[in-house]
Amino acid sequence: MSKFYSMDLRERIFSHISAGHSCRAAARVFGVSASTAIRLAADHRDRGAITPKRQGRASGSAGKLAPHKAFLVEIVRAEPDRGGPGNLNRGYEWMIRARSA
């Protein structure tokens, strides 16, 4: 996931656009992509804010395993030692022994 631009840069880009310059001109001046400046102007128009939007998705709300969450939780509660930090290296013992030798 990419990092968002600082608020200082966002404010300077938006000020440049608000002063009557095009989004593409603002992008050239501040060294960002044209799509970034266009999105920034659209965010201000639509949301009234230039703050970065939340990245990612809500935990447990989407993804391939979301429909099976209850089943998976039930399995882990029934056999808590089946996975987890204690078993991360299972199957790689030979690699650990070879490196420490």
Short mmCIF file of C-alpha atoms in Angstrom, two decimals:
data_model
loop_
_atom_site.label_atom_id
_atom_site.label_comp_id
_atom_site.label_asym_id
_atom_site.label_seq_id
_atom_site.Cartn_x
_atom_site.Cartn_y
_atom_site.Cartn_z
CA MET A 1 0.00 0.00 0.00
CA SER A 2 1.31 3.38 -0.86
CA LYS A 3 1.82 6.22 1.59
CA PHE A 4 -0.27 9.34 1.44
CA TYR A 5 1.13 12.81 0.74
CA SER A 6 1.69 15.15 3.69
CA MET A 7 -1.00 17.65 4.62
CA ASP A 8 1.45 20.46 3.91
CA LEU A 9 1.89 19.33 0.31
CA ARG A 10 -1.83 18.70 -0.09
CA GLU A 11 -2.60 22.22 1.15
CA ARG A 12 -0.03 23.80 -1.17
CA ILE A 13 -1.36 21.90 -4.19
CA PHE A 14 -4.95 22.85 -3.35
CA SER A 15 -3.98 26.51 -2.79
CA HIS A 16 -2.35 26.55 -6.22
CA ILE A 17 -5.50 25.08 -7.79
CA SER A 18 -7.73 27.50 -5.84
CA ALA A 19 -5.66 30.42 -7.14
CA GLY A 20 -6.95 29.60 -10.61
CA HIS A 21 -4.26 27.27 -11.93
CA SER A 22 -5.18 23.98 -13.56
CA CYS A 23 -4.73 20.68 -11.76
CA ARG A 24 -2.13 19.63 -14.30
CA ALA A 25 -0.16 22.85 -13.76
CA ALA A 26 -0.27 22.29 -9.99
CA ALA A 27 0.98 18.76 -10.52
CA ARG A 28 3.93 19.99 -12.57
CA VAL A 29 4.82 22.68 -10.02
CA PHE A 30 4.78 20.32 -7.03
CA GLY A 31 6.15 17.21 -8.73
CA VAL A 32 3.15 14.93 -8.31
CA SER A 33 1.14 13.11 -10.94
CA ALA A 34 -1.70 14.89 -12.69
CA SER A 35 -4.13 12.28 -11.37
CA THR A 36 -3.08 13.11 -7.79
CA ALA A 37 -3.86 16.80 -8.24
CA ILE A 38 -7.14 15.99 -10.01
CA ARG A 39 -8.16 13.59 -7.23
CA LEU A 40 -7.25 16.17 -4.60
CA ALA A 41 -9.48 18.79 -6.25
CA ALA A 42 -12.28 16.23 -6.61
CA ASP A 43 -11.98 15.23 -2.94
CA HIS A 44 -12.35 18.84 -1.89
CA ARG A 45 -15.31 19.29 -4.18
CA ASP A 46 -17.04 16.06 -3.08
CA ARG A 47 -16.08 15.73 0.59
CA GLY A 48 -15.06 19.28 1.42
CA ALA A 49 -11.74 18.01 2.75
CA ILE A 50 -8.28 17.28 1.39
CA THR A 51 -7.31 14.86 4.15
CA PRO A 52 -6.27 11.39 3.03
CA LYS A 53 -9.00 8.78 2.93
CA ARG A 54 -8.73 5.71 5.11
CA GLN A 55 -6.67 2.99 3.45
CA GLY A 56 -7.62 -0.66 3.32
CA ARG A 57 -10.92 -2.20 4.20
CA ALA A 58 -12.69 -2.80 7.45
CA SER A 59 -11.50 -5.87 9.28
CA GLY A 60 -13.66 -8.90 8.63
CA SER A 61 -16.00 -7.11 6.27
CA ALA A 62 -14.68 -8.31 2.96
CA GLY A 63 -12.40 -10.83 1.39
CA LYS A 64 -12.61 -14.46 0.45
CA LEU A 65 -12.79 -15.77 3.99
CA ALA A 66 -15.40 -13.35 5.37
CA PRO A 67 -18.33 -15.71 4.68
CA HIS A 68 -16.50 -18.48 6.56
CA LYS A 69 -15.43 -16.42 9.58
CA ALA A 70 -17.72 -18.17 12.11
CA PHE A 71 -16.55 -21.61 10.95
CA LEU A 72 -12.88 -20.65 11.16
CA VAL A 73 -13.25 -19.11 14.60
CA GLU A 74 -14.97 -22.29 15.78
CA ILE A 75 -12.09 -24.44 14.50
CA VAL A 76 -9.44 -22.30 16.17
CA ARG A 77 -11.33 -22.28 19.48
CA ALA A 78 -11.67 -26.06 19.34
CA GLU A 79 -7.97 -26.64 18.64
CA PRO A 80 -6.04 -23.49 19.58
CA ASP A 81 -2.63 -25.13 19.09
CA ARG A 82 -3.30 -25.96 15.45
CA GLY A 83 -1.71 -22.76 14.20
CA GLY A 84 -0.27 -19.53 15.43
CA PRO A 85 3.11 -18.15 16.42
CA GLY A 86 4.32 -21.37 18.03
CA ASN A 87 3.89 -23.31 14.81
CA LEU A 88 5.18 -20.83 12.26
CA ASN A 89 8.44 -22.70 11.74
CA ARG A 90 6.90 -26.16 11.51
CA GLY A 91 8.36 -27.85 8.47
CA TYR A 92 11.38 -25.57 8.38
CA GLU A 93 13.37 -27.21 11.19
CA TRP A 94 15.95 -28.51 8.69
CA MET A 95 16.55 -24.97 7.48
CA ILE A 96 17.00 -23.64 11.02
CA ARG A 97 19.39 -26.47 11.93
CA ALA A 98 21.42 -25.96 8.76
CA ARG A 99 21.88 -22.24 9.40
CA SER A 100 22.86 -22.66 13.06
CA ALA A 101 25.39 -25.42 12.31
#
